[in-house]
C-alpha positions as CSV (number, residue, x, y, z in Angstrom):
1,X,-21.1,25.0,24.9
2,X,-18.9,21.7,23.8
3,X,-22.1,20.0,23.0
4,X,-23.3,22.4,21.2
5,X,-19.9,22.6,19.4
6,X,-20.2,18.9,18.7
7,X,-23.8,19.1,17.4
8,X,-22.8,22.0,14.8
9,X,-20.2,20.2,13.5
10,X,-22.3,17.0,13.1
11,X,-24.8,19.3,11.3
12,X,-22.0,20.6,9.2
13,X,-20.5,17.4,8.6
14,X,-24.3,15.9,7.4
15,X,-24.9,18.9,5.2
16,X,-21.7,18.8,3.2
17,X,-22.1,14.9,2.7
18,X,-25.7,15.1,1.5
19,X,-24.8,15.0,-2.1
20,X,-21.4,11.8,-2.1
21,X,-22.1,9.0,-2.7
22,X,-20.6,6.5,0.0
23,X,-20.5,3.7,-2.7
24,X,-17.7,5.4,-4.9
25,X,-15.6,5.1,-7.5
26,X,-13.1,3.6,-4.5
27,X,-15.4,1.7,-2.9
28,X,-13.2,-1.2,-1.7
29,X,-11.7,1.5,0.4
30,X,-12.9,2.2,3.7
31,X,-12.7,5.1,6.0
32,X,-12.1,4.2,10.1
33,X,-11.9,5.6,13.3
34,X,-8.3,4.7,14.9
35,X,-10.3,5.7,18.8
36,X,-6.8,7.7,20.1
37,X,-8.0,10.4,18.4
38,X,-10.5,10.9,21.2
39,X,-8.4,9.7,23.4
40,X,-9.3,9.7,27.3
41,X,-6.0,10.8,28.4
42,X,-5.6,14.1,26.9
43,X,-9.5,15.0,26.3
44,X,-10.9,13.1,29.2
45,X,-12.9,10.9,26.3
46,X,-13.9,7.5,26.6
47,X,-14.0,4.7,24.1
48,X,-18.5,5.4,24.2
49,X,-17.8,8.9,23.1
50,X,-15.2,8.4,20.1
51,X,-17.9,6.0,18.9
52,X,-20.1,8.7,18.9
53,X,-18.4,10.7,16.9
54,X,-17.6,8.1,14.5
55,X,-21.5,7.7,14.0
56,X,-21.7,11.7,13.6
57,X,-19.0,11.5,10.7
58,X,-20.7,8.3,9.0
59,X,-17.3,5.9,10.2
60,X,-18.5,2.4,10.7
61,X,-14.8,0.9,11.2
62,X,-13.1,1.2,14.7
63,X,-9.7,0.5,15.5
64,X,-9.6,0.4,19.8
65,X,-6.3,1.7,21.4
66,X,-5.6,0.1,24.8
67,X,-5.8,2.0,27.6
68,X,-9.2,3.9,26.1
69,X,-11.5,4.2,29.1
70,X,-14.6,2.1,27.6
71,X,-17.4,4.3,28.8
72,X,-18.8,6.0,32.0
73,X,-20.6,3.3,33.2
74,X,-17.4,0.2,33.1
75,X,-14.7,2.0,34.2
76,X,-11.6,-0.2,32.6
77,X,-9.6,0.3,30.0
78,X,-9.8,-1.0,26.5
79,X,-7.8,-4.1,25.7
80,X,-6.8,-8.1,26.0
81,X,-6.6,-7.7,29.8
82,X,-10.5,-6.6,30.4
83,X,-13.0,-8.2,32.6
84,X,-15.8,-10.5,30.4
85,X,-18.1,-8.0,32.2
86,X,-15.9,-4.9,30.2
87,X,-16.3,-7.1,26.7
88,X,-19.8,-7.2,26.9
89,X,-20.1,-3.8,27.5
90,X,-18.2,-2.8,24.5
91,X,-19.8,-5.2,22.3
92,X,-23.0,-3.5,23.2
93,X,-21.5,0.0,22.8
94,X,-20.9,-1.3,19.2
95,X,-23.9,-3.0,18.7
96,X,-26.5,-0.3,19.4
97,X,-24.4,1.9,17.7
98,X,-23.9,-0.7,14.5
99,X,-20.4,-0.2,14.3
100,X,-18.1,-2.7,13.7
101,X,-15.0,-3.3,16.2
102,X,-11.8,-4.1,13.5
103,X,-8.4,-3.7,14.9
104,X,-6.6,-3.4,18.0
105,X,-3.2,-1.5,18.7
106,X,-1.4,-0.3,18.3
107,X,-0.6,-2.8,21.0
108,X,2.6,-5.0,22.2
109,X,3.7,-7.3,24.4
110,X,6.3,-8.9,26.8
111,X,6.5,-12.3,26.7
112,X,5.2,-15.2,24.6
113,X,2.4,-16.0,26.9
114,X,1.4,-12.3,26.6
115,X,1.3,-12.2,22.7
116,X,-0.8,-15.1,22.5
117,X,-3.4,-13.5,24.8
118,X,-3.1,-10.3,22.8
119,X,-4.4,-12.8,19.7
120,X,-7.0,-14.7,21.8
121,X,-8.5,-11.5,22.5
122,X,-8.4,-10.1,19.2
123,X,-10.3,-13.8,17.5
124,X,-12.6,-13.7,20.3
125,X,-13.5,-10.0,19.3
126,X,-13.8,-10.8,16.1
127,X,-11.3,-8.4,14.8
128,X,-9.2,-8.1,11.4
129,X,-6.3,-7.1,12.6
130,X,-4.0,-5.9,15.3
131,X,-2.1,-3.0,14.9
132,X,1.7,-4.0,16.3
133,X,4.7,-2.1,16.7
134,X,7.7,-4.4,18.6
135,X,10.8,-2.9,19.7
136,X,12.3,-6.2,19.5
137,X,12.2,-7.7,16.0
138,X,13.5,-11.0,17.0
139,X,9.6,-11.1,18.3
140,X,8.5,-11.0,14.8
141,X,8.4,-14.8,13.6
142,X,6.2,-15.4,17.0
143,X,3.7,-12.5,16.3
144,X,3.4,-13.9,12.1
145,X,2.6,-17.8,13.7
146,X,0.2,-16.5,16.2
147,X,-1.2,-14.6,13.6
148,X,-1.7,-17.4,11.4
149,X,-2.9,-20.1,14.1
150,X,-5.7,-17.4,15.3
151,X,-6.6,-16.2,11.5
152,X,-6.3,-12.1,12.8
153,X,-3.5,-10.2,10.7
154,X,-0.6,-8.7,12.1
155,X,0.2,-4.8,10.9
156,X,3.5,-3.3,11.5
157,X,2.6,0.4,12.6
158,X,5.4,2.8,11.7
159,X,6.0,6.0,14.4
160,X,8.3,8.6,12.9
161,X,12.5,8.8,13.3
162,X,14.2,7.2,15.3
163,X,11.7,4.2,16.0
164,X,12.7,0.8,14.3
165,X,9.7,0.8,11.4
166,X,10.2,4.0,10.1
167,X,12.2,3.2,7.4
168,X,9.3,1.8,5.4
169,X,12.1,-0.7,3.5
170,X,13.3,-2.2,7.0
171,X,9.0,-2.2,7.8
172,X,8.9,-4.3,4.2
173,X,11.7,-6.3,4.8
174,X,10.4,-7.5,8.1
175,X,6.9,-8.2,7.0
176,X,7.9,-9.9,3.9
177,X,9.1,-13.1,5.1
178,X,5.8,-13.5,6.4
179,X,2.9,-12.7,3.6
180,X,0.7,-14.9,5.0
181,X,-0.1,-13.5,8.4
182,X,1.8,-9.8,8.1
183,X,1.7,-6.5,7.0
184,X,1.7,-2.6,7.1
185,X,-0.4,-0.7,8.9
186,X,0.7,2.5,7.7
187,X,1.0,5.5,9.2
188,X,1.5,8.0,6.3
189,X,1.7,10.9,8.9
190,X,4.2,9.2,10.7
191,X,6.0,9.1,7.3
192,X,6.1,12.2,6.4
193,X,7.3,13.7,10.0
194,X,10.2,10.9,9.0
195,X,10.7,12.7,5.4
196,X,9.6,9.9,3.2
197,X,6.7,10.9,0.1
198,X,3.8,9.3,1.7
199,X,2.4,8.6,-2.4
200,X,5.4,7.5,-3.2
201,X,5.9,5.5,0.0
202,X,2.4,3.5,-0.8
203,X,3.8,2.7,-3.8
204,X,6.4,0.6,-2.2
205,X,4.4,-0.7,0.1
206,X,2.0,-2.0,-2.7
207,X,0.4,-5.8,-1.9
208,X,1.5,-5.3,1.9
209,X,-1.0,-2.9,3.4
210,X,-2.8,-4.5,5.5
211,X,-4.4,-1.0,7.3
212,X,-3.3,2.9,7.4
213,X,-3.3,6.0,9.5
214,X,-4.3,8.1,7.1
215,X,-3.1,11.7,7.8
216,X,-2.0,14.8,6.1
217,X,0.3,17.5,8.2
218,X,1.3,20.7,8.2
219,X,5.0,19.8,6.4
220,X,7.4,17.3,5.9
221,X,10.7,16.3,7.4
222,X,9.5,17.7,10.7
223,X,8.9,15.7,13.8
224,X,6.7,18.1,15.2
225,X,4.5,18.8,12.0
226,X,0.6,19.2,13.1
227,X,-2.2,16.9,11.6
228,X,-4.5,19.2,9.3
229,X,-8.0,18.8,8.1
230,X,-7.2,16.6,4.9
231,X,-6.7,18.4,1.5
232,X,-5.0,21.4,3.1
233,X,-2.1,19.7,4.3
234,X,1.7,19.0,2.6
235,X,0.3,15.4,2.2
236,X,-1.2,15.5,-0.9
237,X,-4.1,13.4,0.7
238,X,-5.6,13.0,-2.9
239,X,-3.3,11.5,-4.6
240,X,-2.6,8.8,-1.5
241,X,-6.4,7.7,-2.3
242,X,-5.6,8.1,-5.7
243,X,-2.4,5.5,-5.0
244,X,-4.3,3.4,-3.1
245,X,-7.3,3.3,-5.6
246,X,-4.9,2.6,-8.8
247,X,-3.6,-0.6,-6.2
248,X,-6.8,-2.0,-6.0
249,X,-6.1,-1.6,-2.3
250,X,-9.3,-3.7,0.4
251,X,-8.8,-2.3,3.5
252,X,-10.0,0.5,5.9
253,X,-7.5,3.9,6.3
254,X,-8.3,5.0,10.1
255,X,-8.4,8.6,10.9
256,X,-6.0,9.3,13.6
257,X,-5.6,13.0,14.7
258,X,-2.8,13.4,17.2
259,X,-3.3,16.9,18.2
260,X,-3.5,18.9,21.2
261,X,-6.2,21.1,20.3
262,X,-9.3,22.4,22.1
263,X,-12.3,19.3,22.1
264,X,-14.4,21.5,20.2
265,X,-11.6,21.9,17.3
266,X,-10.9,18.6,17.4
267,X,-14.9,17.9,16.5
268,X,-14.8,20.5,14.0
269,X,-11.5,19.6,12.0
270,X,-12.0,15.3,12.5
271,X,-15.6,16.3,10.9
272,X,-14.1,18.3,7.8
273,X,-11.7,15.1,7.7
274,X,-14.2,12.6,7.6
275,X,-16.8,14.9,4.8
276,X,-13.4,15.2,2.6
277,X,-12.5,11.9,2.7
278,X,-16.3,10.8,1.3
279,X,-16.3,13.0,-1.7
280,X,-12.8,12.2,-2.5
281,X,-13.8,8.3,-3.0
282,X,-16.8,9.4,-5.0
283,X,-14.4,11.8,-6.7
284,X,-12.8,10.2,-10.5
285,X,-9.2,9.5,-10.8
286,X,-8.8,12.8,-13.2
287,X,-10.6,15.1,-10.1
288,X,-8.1,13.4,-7.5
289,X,-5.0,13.8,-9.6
290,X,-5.9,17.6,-10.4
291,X,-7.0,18.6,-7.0
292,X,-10.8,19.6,-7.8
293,X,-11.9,17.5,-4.1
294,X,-11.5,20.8,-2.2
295,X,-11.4,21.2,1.5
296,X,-15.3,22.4,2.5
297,X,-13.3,26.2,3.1
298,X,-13.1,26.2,-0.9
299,X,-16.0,24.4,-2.2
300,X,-17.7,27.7,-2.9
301,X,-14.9,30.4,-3.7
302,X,-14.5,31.1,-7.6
303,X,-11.1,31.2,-7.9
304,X,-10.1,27.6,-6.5
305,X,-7.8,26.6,-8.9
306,X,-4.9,29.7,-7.9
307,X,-6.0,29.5,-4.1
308,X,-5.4,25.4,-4.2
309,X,-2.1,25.3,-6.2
310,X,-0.6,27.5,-3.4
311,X,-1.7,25.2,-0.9
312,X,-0.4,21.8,-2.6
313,X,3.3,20.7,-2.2
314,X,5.7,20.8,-5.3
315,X,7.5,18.1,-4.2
316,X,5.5,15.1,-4.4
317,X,7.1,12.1,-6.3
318,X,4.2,11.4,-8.8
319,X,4.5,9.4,-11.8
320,X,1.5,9.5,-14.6
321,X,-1.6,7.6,-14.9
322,X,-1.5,3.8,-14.9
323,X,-2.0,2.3,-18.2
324,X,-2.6,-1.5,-19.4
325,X,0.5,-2.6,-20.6
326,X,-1.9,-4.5,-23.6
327,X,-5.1,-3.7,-24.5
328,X,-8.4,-6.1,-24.2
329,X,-7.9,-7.1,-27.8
330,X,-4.3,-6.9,-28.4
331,X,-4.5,-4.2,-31.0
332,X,-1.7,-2.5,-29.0
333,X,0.5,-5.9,-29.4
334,X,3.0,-7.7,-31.7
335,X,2.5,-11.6,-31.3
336,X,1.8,-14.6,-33.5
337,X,-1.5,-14.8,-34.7
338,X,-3.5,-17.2,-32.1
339,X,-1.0,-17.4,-29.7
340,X,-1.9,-15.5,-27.2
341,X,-5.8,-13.8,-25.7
342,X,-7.5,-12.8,-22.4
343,X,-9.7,-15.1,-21.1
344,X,-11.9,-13.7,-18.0
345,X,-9.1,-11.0,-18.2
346,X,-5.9,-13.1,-18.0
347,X,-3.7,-13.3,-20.3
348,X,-2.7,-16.9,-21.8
349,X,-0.6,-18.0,-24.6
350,X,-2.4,-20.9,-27.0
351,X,1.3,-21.2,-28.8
352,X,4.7,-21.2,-28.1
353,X,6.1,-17.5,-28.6
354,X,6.7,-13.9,-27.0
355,X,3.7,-11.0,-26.8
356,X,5.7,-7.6,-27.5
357,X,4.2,-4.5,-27.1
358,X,4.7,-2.7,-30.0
359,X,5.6,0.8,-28.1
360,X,8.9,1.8,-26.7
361,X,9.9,2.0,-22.9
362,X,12.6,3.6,-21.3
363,X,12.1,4.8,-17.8
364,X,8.9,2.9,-16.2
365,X,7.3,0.7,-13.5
366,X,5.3,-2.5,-14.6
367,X,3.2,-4.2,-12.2
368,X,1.4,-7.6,-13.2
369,X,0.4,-10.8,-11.6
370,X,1.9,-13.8,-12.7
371,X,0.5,-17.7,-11.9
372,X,2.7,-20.6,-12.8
373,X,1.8,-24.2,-13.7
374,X,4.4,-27.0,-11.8
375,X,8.0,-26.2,-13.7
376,X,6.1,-23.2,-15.3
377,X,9.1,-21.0,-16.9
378,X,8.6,-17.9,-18.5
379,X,10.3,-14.1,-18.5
380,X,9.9,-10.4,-18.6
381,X,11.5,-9.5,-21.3
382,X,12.5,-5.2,-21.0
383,X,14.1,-2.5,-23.3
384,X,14.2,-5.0,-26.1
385,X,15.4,-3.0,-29.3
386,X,15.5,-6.2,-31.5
387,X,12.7,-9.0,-31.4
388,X,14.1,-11.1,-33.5
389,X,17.4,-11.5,-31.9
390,X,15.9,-10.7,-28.2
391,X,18.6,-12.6,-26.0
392,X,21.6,-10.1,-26.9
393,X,19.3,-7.4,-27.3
394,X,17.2,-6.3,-24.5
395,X,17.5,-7.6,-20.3
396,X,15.4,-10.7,-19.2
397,X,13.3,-10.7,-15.3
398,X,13.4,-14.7,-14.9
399,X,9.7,-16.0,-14.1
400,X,9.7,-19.8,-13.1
401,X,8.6,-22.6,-10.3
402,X,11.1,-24.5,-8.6
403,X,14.4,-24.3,-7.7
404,X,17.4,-23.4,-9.8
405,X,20.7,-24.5,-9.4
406,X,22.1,-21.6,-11.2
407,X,20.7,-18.1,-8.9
408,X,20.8,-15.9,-11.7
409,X,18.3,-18.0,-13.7
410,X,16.2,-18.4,-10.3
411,X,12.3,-16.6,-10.1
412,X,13.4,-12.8,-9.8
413,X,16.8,-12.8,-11.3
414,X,17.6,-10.7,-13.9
415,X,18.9,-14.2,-16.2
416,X,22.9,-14.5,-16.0
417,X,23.2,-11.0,-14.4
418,X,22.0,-11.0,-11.1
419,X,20.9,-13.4,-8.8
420,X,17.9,-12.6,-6.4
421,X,18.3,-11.7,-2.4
422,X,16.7,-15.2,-2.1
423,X,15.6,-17.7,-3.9
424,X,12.1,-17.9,-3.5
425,X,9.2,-20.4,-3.6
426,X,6.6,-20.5,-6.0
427,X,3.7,-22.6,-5.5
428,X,2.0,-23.9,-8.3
429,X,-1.4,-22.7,-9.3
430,X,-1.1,-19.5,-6.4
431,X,-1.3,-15.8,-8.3
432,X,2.2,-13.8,-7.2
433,X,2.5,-9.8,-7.6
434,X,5.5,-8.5,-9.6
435,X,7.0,-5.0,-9.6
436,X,10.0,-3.9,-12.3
437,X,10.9,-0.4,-12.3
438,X,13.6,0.8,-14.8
439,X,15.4,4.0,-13.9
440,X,18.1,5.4,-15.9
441,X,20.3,2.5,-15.0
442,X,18.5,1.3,-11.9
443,X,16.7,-1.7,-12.0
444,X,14.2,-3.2,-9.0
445,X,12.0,-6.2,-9.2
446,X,9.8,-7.1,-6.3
447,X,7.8,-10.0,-5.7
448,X,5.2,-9.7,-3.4
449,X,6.5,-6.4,-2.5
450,X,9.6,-8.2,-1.5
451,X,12.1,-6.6,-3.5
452,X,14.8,-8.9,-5.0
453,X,16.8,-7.0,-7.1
454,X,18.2,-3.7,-6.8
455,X,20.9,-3.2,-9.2
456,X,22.8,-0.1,-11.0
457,X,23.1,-1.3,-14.6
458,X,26.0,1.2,-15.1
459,X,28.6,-1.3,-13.0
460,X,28.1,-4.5,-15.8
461,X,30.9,-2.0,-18.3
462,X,32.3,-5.5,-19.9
463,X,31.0,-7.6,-22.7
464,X,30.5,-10.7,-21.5
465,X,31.6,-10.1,-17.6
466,X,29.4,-9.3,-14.7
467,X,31.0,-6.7,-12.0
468,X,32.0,-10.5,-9.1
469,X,34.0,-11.6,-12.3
470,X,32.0,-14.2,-13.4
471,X,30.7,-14.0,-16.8
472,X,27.7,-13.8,-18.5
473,X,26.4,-14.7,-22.1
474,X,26.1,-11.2,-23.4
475,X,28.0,-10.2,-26.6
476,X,27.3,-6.2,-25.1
477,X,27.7,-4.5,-22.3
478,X,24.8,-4.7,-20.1
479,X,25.3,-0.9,-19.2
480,X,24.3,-0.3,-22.5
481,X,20.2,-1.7,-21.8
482,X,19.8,1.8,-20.4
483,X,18.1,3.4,-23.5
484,X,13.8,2.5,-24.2
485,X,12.9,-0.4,-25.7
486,X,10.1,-2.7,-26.3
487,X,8.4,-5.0,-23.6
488,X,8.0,-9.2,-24.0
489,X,6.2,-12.2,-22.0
490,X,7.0,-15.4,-23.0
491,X,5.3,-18.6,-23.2
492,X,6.1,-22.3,-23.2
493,X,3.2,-24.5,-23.9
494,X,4.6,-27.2,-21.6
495,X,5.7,-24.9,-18.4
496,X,2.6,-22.6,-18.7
497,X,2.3,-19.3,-16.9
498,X,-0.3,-16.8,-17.6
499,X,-0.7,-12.9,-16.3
500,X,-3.4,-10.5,-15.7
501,X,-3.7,-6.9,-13.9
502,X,-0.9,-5.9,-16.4
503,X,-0.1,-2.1,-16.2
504,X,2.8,0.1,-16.9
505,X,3.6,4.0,-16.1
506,X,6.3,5.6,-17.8
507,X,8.1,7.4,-15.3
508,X,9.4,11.1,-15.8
509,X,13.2,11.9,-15.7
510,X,12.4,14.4,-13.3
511,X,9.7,13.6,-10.8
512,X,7.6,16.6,-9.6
């Protein structure tokens, strides 16, 4: 009867993919199999039998859990300590299969000697990535080197409350120090069951996912909230692929269903998982955002649109539509004439001057890549409400490579106001990620997705004074730059820097 559970919900699963296209509109996005969801301990499966599934639900991407039994015929266990004879049996369980082995964890260890095995294994494999999760953070700046010397990533997974990572800042924090070799393998189940907006929570995480879990559950804020077949959930699964799409995101989100459910439920719902998650990167951006990639239970009932707006939360923290901040030809800018164009989509300055868009901005998050010649100097320039007397007018994000004496003119401050949480190195020639997002008062700016500033704009009430006592240039308040205002780049000829992948949201007052 459980085979011929399985085969009807690989038949369902074939006959409601027939018509996406697996080459979508997302296609740098990839859908994996994280194997605990057939896991051997609670359904007796071994690591043969999750692959195939994956082959049933068109997955080509495994991420191994250690401790999966590999297959009927080795009997060991998935992972860095298995017999050469138990590696060659999973590579041929992969290569008959054509599936490709791309991550390992989530996975840990207990002393140096072990860590580096765990990365041995993982290069000899040929993997990605490995999925870690150590209770110990000290163990960090080990995992990040051994990373680096064996060219596999490190992810930080994130299990829900208590568990060190939850908190996806303290996750960021401790990746950021180390770009190179480390990131997020996010788990936005895990996420939610901590009460964090898993759409909003990829947007922090932006230019540090390395991996996901992708999941949508029953509700938010509770521990105990069940995995659901995606697009029926509290999630919002669509606009997470939506999130991830609008980042430009490379990587592979691996289904992992936790539940204790019957086998022949779990084939059914991982099935209707895997066929949503097909047509919703073949979906456009406007279908994703409006909900039209229905769970297969809707694809056919007439009245969709009052059935779905029942099931989707109302308290997702969505902002609108990314937009370029200029268009291709600069009709939507104020500049010089000639001193600034795109070339192969960057934008470069030919002249000394400032680009200003020539629409307001109040409340708003600006992303954009930045690359600086040696000494390059330049500046954000936000909420300007006078271009031709800029400096007391409007608040400057400091761009520039090198050191600085002064922190508060240093790459990330905000110039003579606030200094960044580090001063941070800037290699010449190397493209960097920047993220401002202007609040009501609040102010951020991440580099990276290291976030440097944080500041409440409200404190700086004095002319002239910042809130330590030391003072500033500024003939106004700086509590007053809380109002919209226009958006500048500069350029110096002689301490180039150029931008590209500019784009800008306005964000609402009230988030939905």
């Amino acid at each position: 009867m459980k085979k011929q559970l399985f085969a009807l919900s690989a038949l369902l699963l074939s006959l409601l993919t027939l018509h996406a296209s697996l080459n979508a509109a997302s296609g740098d996005i990839e859908l994996g199999l994280q194997s605990y969801t057939f896991r051997t301990k609670q359904f007796n499966l071994t690591l043969e039998d999750a692959l195939d599934r994956a082959v049933a639900m068109k997955i080509k991407n495994i991420q191994a859990y250690p401790g999966h039994k590999i297959s009927a015929k080795v009997d060991e266990k998935f992972g860095h300590n298995m017999s050469d004879a138990a590696k060659a049996e999973v590579r041929s369980l992969f290569k008959k299969r054509k599936l490709n082995l791309t991550s390992y964890g989530v996975v840990n260890g207990k002393t140096e000697a072990e860590w580096r095995k765990i990365f041995a294994f993982a290069k000899e494999m040929g993997l990605r990535d490995v999925a870690v999760e150590p209770k110990d953070t000290g163990v960090i700046p080990l995992i990040a080197k051994l990373a680096e010397e064996y060219g596999v990533k490190a992810a930080v997974h994130n299990h829900a409350k208590p568990t060190v990572y939850a908190d996806p800042e303290f996750a960021l924090a401790t990746a950021a120090p180390h770009a190179k070799s480390m990131g997020l393998c996010a788990d936005t189940g895990h996420w939610m069951r901590s009460g964090y907006d898993p759409v909003a929570t990829l947007r922090k995480a932006e230019g540090r996912l390395v991996s996901l879990h992708f999941k949508d559950l029953t509700e938010r804020g509770v521990k105990a909230a069940k995995d659901m077949p995606w697009g029926t959930g509290a999630g919002d699964a669509a606009l997470q692929i939506l999130e991830l799409r609008r980042q430009g995101f490379k990587g592979i989100a691996y289904m992992e269903y936790e539940n204790k459910v019957p086998v022949a439920q779990l084939d059914a719902e991982t099935a209707l998982c895997a066929d949503w998650f097909h047509r919703a990167l073949a979906a456009s951006d406007d279908d994703l955002r409006n909900g039209r990639v229905l769970p297969a239970g809707y694809v056919n009932e007439k009245n969709i649109s009052k059935t779905w707006a029942k099931k989707r939360p109302a308290n997702t923290e969505r902002w609108p539509n990314a937009q370029p901040l200029f268009d291709k030809n600069l009709s939507n800018a104020q500049f010089k004439a000639g001193s600034w164009e795109f070339v192969d989509g960057v934008l470069t300055g030919k002249a000394n001057g400032t680009i200003w868009t020539k629409e307001n901005y109040g409340d708003f998050a600006l992303n954009l890549d930045f690359r600086c010649a040696e000494k390059g100097d330049s500046g954000i320039i936000l909420r300007c409400t006078d271009i031709s007397k800029w400096v007391q007018n409007a608040m400057e994000v400091q761009i520039q490579q090198g050191e600085n004496k002064n922190p508060k003119y240093a790459m990330g401050a905000v110039v003579d106001i606030a200094a960044p949480s580090r001063q941070l190195e800037i290699e010449p020639g190397r493209w960097y990620h920047a993220t401002v997002i202007a609040q009501g008062p609040k102010l951020q700016v991440s580099i990276d997705g290291e976030r440097v500033i944080n500041i409440d704009l409200s404190k700086w009430k004095e002319a002239g004074k910042n809130p330590d006592g030391s003072k500033n240039k500024f003939q106004k308040a700086y509590a007053e730059m809380v109002g919209e205002g226009r958006i500048g780049l500069q350029y110096y000829a002689n301490r180039a820097v150029t931008f590209r992948n500019l784009v800008i949201e306005r964000i609402p007052a009230k988030t939905e």
